[in-house]
CSV table of C-alpha atoms in Angstrom, one decimal:
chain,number,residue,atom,x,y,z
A,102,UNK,CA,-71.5,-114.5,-51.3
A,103,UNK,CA,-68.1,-116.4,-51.3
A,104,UNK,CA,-65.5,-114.8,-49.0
A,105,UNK,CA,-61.9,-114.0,-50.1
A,106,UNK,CA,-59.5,-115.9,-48.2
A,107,UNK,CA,-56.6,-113.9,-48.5
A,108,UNK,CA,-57.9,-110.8,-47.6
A,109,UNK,CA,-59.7,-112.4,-44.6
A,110,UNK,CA,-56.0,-113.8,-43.7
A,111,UNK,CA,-54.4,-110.5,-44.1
A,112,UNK,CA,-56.7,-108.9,-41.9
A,113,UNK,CA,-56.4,-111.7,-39.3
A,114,UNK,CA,-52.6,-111.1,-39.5
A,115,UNK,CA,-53.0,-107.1,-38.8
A,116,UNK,CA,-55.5,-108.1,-36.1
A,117,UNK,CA,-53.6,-110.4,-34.1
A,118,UNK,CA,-50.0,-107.8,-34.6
A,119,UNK,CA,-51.5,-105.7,-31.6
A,120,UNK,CA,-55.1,-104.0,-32.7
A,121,UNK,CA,-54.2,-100.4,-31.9
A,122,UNK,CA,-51.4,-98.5,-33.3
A,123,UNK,CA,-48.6,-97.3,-31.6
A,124,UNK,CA,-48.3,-93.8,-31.6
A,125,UNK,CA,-45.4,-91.3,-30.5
A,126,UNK,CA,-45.5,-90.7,-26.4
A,127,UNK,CA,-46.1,-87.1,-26.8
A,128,UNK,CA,-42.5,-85.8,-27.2
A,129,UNK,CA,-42.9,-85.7,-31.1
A,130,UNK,CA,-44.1,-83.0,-32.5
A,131,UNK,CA,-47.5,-84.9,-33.8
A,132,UNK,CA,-49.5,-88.0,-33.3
A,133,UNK,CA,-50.4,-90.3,-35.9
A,134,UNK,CA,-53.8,-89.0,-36.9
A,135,UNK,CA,-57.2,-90.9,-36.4
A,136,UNK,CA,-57.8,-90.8,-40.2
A,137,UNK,CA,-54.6,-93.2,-40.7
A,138,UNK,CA,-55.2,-95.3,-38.0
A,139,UNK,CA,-58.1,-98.0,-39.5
A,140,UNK,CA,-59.3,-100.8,-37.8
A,141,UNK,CA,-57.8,-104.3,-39.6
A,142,UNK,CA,-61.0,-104.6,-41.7
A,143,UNK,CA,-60.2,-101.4,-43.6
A,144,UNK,CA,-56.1,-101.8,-43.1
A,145,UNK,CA,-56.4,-104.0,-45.6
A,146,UNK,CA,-58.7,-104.4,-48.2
A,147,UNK,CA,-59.3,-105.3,-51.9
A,148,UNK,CA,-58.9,-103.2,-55.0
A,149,UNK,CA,-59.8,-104.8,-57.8
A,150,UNK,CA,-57.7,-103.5,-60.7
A,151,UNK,CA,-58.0,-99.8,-59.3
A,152,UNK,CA,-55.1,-99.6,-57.4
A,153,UNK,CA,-51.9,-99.9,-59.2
A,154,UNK,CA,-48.0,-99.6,-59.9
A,155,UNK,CA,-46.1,-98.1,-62.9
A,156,UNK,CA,-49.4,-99.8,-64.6
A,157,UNK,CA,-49.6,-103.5,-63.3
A,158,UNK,CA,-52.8,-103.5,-61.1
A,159,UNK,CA,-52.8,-105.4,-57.6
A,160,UNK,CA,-55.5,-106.9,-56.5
A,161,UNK,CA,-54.8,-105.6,-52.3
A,162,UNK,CA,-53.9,-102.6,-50.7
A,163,UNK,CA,-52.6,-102.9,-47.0
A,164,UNK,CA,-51.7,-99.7,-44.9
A,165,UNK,CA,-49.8,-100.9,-41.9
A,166,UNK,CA,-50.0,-98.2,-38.6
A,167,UNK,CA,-46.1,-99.4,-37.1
A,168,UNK,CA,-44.0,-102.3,-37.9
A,169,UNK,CA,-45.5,-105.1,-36.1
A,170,UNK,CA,-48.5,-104.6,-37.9
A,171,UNK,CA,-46.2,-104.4,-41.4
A,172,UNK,CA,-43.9,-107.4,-40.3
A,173,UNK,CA,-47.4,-109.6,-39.6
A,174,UNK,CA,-48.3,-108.4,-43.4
A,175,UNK,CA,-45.3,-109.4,-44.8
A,176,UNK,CA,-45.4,-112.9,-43.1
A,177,UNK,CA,-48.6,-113.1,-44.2
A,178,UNK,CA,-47.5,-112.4,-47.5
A,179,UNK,CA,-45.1,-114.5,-47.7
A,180,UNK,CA,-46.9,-117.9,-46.5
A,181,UNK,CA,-49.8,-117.0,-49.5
A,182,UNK,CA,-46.6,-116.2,-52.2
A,183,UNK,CA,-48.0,-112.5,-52.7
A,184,UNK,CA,-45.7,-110.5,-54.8
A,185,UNK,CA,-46.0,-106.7,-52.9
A,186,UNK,CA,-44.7,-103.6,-54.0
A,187,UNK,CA,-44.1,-100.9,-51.2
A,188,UNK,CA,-45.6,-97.0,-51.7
A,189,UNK,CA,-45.1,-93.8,-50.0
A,190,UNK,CA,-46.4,-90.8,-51.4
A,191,UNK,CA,-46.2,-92.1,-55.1
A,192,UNK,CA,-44.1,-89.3,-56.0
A,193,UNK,CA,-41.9,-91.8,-58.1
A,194,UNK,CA,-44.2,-95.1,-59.2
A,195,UNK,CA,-43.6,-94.6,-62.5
A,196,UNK,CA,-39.4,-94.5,-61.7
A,197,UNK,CA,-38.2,-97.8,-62.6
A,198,UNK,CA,-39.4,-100.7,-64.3
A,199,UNK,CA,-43.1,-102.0,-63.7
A,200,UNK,CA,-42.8,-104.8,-61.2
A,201,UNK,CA,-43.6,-108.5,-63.1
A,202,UNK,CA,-46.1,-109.2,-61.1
A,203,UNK,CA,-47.8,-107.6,-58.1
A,204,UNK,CA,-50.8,-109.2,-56.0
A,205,UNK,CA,-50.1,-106.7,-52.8
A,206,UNK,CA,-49.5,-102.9,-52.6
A,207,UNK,CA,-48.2,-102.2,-49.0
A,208,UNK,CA,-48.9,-98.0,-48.4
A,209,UNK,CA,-46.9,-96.4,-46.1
A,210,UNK,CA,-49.0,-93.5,-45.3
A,211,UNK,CA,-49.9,-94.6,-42.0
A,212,UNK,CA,-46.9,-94.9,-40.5
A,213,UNK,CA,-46.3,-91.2,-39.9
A,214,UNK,CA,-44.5,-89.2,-37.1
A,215,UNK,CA,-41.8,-88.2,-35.1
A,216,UNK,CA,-40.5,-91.5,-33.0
A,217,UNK,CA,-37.5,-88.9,-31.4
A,218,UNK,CA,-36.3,-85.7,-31.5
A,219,UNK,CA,-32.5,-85.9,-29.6
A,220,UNK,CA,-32.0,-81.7,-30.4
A,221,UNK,CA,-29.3,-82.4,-28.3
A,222,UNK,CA,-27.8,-85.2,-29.9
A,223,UNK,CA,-28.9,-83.7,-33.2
A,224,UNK,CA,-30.6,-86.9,-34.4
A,225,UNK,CA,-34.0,-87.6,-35.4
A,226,UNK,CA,-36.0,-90.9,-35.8
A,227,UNK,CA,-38.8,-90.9,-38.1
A,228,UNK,CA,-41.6,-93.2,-39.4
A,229,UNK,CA,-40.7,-94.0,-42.9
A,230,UNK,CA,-44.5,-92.5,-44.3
A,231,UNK,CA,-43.8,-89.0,-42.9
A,232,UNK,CA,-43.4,-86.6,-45.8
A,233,UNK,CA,-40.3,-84.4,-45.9
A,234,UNK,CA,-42.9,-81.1,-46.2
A,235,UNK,CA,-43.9,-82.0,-43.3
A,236,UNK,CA,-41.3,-82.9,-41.2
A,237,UNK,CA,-39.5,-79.5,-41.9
A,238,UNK,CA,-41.6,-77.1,-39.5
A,239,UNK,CA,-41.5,-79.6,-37.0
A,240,UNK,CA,-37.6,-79.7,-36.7
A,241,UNK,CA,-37.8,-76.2,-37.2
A,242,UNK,CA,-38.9,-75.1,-33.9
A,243,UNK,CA,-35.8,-76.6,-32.7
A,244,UNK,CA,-34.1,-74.2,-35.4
A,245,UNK,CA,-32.9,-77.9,-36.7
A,246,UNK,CA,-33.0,-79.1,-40.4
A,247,UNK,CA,-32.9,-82.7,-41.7
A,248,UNK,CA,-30.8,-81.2,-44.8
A,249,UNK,CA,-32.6,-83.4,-47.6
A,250,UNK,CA,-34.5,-81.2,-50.3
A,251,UNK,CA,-38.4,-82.8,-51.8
A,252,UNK,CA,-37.7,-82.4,-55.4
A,253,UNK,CA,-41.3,-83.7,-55.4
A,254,UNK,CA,-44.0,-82.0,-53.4
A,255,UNK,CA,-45.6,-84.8,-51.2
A,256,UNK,CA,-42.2,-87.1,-51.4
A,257,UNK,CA,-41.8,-89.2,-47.9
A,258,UNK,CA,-38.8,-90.1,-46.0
A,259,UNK,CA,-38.7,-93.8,-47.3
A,260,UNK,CA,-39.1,-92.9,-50.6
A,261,UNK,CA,-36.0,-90.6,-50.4
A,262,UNK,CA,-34.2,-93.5,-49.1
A,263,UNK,CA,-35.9,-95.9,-51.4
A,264,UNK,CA,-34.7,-93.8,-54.2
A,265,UNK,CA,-32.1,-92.6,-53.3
A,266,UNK,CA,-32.9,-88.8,-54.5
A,267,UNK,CA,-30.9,-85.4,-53.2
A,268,UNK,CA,-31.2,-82.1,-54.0
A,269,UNK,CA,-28.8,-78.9,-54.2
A,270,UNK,CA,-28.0,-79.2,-50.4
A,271,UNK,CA,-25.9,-82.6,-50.7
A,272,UNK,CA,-22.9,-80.2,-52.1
A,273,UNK,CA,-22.3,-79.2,-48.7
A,274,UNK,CA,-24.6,-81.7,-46.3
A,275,UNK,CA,-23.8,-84.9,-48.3
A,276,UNK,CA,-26.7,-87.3,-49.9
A,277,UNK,CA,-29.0,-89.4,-48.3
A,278,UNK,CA,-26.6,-92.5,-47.1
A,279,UNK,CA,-24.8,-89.5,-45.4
A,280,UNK,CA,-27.1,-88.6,-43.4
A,281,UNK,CA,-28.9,-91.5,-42.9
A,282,UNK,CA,-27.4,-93.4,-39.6
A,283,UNK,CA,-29.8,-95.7,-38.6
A,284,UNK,CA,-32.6,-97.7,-40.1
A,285,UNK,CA,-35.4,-100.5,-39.4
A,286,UNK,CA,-36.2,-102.5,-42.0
A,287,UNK,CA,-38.9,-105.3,-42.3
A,288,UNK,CA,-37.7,-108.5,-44.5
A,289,UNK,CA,-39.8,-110.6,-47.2
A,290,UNK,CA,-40.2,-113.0,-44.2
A,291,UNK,CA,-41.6,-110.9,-42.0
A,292,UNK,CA,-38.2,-110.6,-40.0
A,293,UNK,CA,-37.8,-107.1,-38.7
A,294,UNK,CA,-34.1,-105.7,-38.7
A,295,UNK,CA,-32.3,-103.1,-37.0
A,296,UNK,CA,-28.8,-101.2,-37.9
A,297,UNK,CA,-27.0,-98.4,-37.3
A,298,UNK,CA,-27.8,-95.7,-34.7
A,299,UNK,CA,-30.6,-97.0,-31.8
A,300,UNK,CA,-29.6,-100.4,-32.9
A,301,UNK,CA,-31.5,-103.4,-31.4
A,302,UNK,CA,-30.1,-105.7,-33.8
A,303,UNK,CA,-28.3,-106.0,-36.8
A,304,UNK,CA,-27.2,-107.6,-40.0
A,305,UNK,CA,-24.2,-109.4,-39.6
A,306,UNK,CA,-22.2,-108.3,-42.7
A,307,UNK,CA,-24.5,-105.6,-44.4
A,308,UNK,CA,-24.2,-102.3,-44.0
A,309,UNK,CA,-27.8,-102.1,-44.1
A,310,UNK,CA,-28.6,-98.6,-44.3
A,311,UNK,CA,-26.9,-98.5,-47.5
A,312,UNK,CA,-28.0,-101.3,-48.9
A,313,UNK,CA,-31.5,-100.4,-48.9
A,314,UNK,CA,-30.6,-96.7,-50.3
A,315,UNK,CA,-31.4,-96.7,-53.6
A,316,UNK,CA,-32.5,-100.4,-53.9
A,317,UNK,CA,-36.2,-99.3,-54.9
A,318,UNK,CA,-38.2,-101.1,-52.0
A,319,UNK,CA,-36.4,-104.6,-53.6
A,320,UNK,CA,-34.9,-105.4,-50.5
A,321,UNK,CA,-37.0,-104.7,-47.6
A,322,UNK,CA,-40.2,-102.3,-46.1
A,323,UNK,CA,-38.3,-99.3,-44.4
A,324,UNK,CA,-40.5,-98.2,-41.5
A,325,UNK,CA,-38.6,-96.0,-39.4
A,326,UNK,CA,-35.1,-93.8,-40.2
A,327,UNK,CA,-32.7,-92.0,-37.8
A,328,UNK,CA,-31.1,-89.1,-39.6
A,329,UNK,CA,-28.0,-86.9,-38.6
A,330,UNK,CA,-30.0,-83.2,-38.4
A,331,UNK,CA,-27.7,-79.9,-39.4
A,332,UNK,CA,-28.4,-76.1,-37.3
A,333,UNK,CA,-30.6,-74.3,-39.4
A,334,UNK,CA,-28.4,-71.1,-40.7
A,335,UNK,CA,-28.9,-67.7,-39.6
A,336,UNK,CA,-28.7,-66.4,-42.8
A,337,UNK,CA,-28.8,-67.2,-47.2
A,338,UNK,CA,-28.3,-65.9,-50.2
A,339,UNK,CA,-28.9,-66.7,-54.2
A,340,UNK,CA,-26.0,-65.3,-56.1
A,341,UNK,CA,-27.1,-66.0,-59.9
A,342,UNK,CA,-25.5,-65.4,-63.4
A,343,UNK,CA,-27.4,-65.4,-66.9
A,344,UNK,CA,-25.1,-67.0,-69.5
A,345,UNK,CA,-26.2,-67.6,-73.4
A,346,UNK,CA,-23.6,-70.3,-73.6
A,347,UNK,CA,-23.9,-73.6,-71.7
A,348,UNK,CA,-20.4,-74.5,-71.7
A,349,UNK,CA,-19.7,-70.7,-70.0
A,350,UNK,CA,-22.2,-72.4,-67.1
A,351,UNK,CA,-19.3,-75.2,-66.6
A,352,UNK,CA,-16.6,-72.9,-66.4
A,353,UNK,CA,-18.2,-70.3,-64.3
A,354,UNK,CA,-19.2,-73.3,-62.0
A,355,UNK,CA,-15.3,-74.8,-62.1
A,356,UNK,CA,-14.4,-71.0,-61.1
A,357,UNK,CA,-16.6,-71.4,-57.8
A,358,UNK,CA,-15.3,-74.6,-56.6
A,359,UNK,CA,-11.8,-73.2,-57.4
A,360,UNK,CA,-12.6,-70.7,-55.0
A,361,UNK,CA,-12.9,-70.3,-51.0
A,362,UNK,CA,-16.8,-69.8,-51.1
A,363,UNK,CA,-18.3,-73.1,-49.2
A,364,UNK,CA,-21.6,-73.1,-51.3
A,365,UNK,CA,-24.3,-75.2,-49.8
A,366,UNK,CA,-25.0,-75.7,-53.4
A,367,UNK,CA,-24.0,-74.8,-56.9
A,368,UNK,CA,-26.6,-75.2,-59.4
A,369,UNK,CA,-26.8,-75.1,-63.3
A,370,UNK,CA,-30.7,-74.5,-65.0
A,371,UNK,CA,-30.2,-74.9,-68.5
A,372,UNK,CA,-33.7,-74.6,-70.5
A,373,UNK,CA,-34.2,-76.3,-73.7
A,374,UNK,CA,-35.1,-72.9,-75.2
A,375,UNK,CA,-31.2,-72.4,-74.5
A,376,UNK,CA,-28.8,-70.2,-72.5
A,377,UNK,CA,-28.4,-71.0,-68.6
A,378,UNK,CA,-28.5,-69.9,-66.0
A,379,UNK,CA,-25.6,-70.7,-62.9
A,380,UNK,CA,-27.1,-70.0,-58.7
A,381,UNK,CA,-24.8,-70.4,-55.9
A,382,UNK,CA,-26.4,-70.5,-52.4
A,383,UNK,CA,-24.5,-69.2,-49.4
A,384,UNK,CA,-25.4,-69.9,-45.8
A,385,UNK,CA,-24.1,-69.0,-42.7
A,386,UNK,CA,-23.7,-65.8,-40.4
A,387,UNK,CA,-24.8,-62.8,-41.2
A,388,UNK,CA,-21.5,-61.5,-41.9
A,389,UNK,CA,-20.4,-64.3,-42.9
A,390,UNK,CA,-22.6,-64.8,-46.3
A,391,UNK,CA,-23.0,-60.9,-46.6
A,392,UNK,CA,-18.7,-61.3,-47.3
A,393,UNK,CA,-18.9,-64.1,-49.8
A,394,UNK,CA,-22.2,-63.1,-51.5
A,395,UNK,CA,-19.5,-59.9,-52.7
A,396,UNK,CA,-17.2,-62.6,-53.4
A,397,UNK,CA,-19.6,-64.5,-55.5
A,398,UNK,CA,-20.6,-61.6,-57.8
A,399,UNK,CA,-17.0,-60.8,-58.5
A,400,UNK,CA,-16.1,-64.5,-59.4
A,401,UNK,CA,-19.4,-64.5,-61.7
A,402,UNK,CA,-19.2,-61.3,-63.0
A,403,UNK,CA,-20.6,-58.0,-63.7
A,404,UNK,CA,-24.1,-59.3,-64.6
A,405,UNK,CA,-24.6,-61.6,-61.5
A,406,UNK,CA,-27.8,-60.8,-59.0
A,407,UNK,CA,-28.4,-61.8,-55.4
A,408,UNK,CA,-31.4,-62.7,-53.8
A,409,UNK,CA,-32.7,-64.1,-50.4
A,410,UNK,CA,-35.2,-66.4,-52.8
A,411,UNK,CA,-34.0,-69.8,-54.9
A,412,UNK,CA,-34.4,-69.1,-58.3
A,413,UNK,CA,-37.7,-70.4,-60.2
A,414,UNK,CA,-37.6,-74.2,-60.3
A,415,UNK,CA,-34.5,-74.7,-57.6
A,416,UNK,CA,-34.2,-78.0,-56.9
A,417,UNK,CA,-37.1,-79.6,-58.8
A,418,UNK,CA,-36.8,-81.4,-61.7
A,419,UNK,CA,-37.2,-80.6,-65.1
A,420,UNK,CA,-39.7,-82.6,-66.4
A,421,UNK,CA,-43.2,-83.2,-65.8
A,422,UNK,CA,-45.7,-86.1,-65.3
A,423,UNK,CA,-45.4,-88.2,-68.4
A,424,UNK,CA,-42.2,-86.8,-69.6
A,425,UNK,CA,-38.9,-88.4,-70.0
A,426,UNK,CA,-36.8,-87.9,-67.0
A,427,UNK,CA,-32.8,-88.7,-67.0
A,428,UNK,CA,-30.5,-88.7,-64.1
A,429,UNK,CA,-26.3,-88.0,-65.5
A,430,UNK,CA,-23.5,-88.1,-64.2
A,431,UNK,CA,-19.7,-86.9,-64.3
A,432,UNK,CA,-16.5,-86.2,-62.1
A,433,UNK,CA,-16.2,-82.7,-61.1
A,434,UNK,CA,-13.6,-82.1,-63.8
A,435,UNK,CA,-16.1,-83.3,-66.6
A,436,UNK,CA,-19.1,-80.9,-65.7
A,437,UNK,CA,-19.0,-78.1,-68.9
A,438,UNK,CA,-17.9,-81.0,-70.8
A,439,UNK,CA,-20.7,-83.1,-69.9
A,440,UNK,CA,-23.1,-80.0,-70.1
A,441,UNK,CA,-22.0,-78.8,-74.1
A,442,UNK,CA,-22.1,-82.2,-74.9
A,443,UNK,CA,-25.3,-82.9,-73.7
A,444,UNK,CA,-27.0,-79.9,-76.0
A,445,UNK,CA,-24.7,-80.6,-78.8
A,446,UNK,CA,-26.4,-84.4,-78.7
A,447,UNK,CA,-29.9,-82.9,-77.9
A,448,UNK,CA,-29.5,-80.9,-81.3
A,449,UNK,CA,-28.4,-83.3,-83.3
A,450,UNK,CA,-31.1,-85.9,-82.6
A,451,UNK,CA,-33.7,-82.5,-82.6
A,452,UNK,CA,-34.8,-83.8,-79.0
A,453,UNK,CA,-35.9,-80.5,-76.6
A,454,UNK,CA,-33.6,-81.2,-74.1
A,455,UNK,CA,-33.9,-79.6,-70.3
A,456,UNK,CA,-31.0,-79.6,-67.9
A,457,UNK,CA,-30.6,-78.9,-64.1
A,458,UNK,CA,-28.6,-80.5,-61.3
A,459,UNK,CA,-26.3,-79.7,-59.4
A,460,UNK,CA,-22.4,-78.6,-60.9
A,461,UNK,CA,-21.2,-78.6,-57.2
A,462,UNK,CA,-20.9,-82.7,-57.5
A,463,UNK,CA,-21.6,-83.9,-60.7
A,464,UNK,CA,-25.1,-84.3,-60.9
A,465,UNK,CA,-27.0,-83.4,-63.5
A,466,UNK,CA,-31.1,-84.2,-64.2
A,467,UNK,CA,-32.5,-84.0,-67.6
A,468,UNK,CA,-36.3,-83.9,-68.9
A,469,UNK,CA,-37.5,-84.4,-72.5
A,470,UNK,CA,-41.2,-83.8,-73.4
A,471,UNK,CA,-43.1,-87.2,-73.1
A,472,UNK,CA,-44.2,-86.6,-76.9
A,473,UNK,CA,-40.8,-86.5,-78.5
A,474,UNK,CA,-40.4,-89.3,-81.1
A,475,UNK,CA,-39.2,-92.5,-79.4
A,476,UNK,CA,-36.7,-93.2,-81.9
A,477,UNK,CA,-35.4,-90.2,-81.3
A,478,UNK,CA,-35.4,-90.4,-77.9
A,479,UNK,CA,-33.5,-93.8,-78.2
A,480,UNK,CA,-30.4,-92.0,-80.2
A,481,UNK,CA,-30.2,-89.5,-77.5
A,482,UNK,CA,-30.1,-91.5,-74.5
A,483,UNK,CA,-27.1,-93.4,-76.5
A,484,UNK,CA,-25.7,-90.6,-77.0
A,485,UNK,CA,-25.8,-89.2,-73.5
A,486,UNK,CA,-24.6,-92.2,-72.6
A,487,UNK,CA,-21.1,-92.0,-74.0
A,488,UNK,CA,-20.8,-88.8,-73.2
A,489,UNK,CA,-21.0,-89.6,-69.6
A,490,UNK,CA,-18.9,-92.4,-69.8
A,491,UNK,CA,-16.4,-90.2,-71.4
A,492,UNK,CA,-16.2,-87.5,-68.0
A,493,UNK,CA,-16.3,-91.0,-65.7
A,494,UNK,CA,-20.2,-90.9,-64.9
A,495,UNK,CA,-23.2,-93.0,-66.2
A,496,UNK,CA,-26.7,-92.3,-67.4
A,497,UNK,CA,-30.2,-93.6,-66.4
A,498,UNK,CA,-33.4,-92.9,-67.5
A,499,UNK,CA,-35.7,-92.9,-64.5
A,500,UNK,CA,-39.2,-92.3,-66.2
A,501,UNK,CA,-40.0,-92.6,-69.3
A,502,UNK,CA,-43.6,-93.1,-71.7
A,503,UNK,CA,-44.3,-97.2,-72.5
A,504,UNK,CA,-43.1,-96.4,-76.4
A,505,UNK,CA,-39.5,-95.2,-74.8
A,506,UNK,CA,-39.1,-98.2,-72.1
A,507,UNK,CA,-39.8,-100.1,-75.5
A,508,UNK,CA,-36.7,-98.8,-77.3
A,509,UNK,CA,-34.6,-98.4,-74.5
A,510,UNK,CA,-32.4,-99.8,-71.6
A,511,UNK,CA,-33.5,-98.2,-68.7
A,512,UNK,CA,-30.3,-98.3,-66.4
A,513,UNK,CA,-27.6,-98.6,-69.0
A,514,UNK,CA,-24.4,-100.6,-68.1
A,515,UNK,CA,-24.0,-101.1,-64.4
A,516,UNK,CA,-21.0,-102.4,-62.7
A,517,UNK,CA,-21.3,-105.2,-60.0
A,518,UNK,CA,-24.7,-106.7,-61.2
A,519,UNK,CA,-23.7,-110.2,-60.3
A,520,UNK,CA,-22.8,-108.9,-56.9
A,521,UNK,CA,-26.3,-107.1,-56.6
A,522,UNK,CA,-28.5,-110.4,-57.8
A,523,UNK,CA,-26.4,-112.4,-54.7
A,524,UNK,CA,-27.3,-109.9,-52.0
A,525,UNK,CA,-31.6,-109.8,-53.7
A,526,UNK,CA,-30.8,-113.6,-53.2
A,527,UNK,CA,-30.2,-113.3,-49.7
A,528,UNK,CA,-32.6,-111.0,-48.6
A,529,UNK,CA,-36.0,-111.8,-51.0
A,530,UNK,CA,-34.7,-115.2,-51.9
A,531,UNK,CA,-38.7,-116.0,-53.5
A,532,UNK,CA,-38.0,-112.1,-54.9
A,533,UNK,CA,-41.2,-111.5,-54.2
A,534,UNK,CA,-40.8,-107.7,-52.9
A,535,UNK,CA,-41.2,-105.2,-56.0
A,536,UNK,CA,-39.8,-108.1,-58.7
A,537,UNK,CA,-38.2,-106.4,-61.5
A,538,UNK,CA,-38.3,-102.7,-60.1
A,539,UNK,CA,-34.6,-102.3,-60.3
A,540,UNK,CA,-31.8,-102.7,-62.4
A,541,UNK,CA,-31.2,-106.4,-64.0
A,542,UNK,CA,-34.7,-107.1,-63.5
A,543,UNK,CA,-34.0,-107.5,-59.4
């Protein structure tokens, strides 16, 4: 039976990175477990066409335990011109573009766990496979929060990073390149680079961290993250208002910020059945929240409830698998602009459209049945477009059905292209790493 070369070289490379896998030295709050911890005959193996990425197959599937054994991948990689496309907990494979071609899937979920815990320092360094669900509990015992929601159950840390997604919280704790303060990274070549906090070595003139935020895995394999943790509060509250008007949602929400509450968030949940609905959490003492909890159901009114509970659907998205999922946005002073517009388009193309995100900053996330006529679909994006553009934001469709990538631009008009292509250039210079993922076809 003939032998497959490069799988029998990709093996070889995992094999001669080290053999076993380096696990935490007992100060993290788990080990890697045995199950993700293969020997090089199984870290890498063939998959025929069963294994696969927004739809384009790969024919390999390598799950790395740390980042020697990932850089020796990637250099394998890169000497038998594999294209590879990174995945975490494949939350968000079908955000983006499909890759153009893709010979090498390299899986995160090995590299998992707690590297350091500085409760002291509050800082935290963890594997870039170890999912946010999971690494909750474990910074709660030090009543310590990495303040990063999982709009996706099962999403990892890379991914976050990779994508660049935040929840309600960044109103108060800021978005991922916020808290993110130091990464490694693993080149195209193999090269592995440090930056930011624990730095080894760096990138003379990149601000690395924030580079790779958002860049879709185009750039580089992120294997570990250090992240600037937040005390978990004492105490919360869910201070909510039913309107039957989404443009009373945006001024409701413009009369909180007005104010002296400091949410942690201020979110607007407006169905495509109509009406919204406007939450602000509190956090804090005690005391402290039990005062502007009273100051919250004055500013909203005589119908506003509290609750120690998030609403039904806080902080996910609303859309579902195989639905159309936008991301808008808009300066502050755009929001209920943005928001009446948005339903005023939705009704005149007769597209159900589904909005949540957060009013606090301007970011909005919209979801469109999957079955809605493409066509349809195409006039609405357009028209969310403009209205965007018109409060200073942007619109991007992040998932979409094949008939809707057909009829639409994915990212929409994006500023500094030519600067983006330069730095793909010097970082995947074969662009080899997730080729046409991201915006411009990068």
């Amino acid at each position: 039976m003939p032998t497959d070369r490069t799988l029998d070289q990709l093996r070889s490379a995992v094999r001669e990175a080290g053999g076993g896998a380096r696990t935490p030295d007992g100060d993290g709050p788990w080990p890697v477990p045995a199950t993700a911890r293969p020997d090089p005959a199984e870290a890498v193996r063939a998959v025929g066409e069963h294994e696969t990425i927004a739809g384009t197959p790969a024919r390999y599937v390598a799950v790395p335990r740390n980042t020697a054994e990932a850089a020796a991948v990637l250099r394998a990689a890169a000497g038998l011109d594999l294209a590879v496309t990174v995945r975490g907990g494949g939350t968000k494979q079908a955000w983006g573009s499909p890759p153009r071609r893709l010979d090498l899937i390299l899986d995160t979920t090995a590299l998992t766990g707690v590297v350091e815990h500085a409760a002291g320092d509050l800082i935290t360094v963890v594997r870039a496979g170890t999912r946010l669900d999971e690494l909750a509990p474990a910074l709660a015992g030090a009543r310590q929060q990495l303040a990063l929601d999982a709009p996706l159950p099962g999403g990892t840390v890379g991914g976050a990073v990779a994508a660049n997604t935040s929840g309600p919280r960044r109103m108060l704790y800021g978005t991922v390149r916020d808290l993110l303060i130091g990464i490694t990274l693993v080149r195209a070549d193999g090269v592995v680079a440090h930056a930011g906090g624990k730095v080894v070595k760096n990138v003379a003139g990149y601000d690395l961290g924030k580079l790779v935020t958002g860049a879709y895995g185009t750039l580089g394999l992120i294997t570990e993250c250090a992240f600037r943790l937040h005390p978990l509060p004492a105490a919360s509250a869910y201070v909510s208002r039913r309107v039957d008007d989404i443009a009373e949602a945006g001024r409701l929400a413009a009369t909180v910020r007005a104010a002296q509450l400091v949410p942690t968030a201020l979110e607007v949940d407006a169905p495509a059945g109509g009406g919204a609905q406007l939450t602000v959490l509190l956090e804090g003492t005690p005391a402290g929240v039990a005062g502007r909890t009273d100051a919250a159901r004055r500013l909203l009114g005589a119908d506003a409830t509290g609750s120690d509970r998030p609403p039904d659907g806080w902080g996910r998205y609303p859309w579902r698998d195989g639905d159309i999922g936008l991301k808008l946005t808009a300066a502050l002073s755009g929001v209920p602009r943005l928001l009446a517009d948005a339903r005023a388009a939705a009704d005149r193309h007769d597209v159900p459209l589904a909005l949540r995100g957060s009013a606090g900053v301007g970011v909005l996330y919209a979801g469109v049945p999957g079955t809605a006529d493409p066509e349809r679909v195409a006039g609405l994006v357009d028209a969310l477009r403009a209205a965007s553009a018109a409060v200073a934001g942007h619109t991007v469709v992040l998932t979409a059905p094949a008939a809707v990538r057909e009829r639409v631009d994915l990212w929409g008009p994006v500023h500094g292209l030519e600067l983006m292509h330069r730095v793909k250039q010097s970082f995947d210079p074969d662009a080899r790493l997730a080729p046409g993922r991201f915006v411009g076809g990068i």
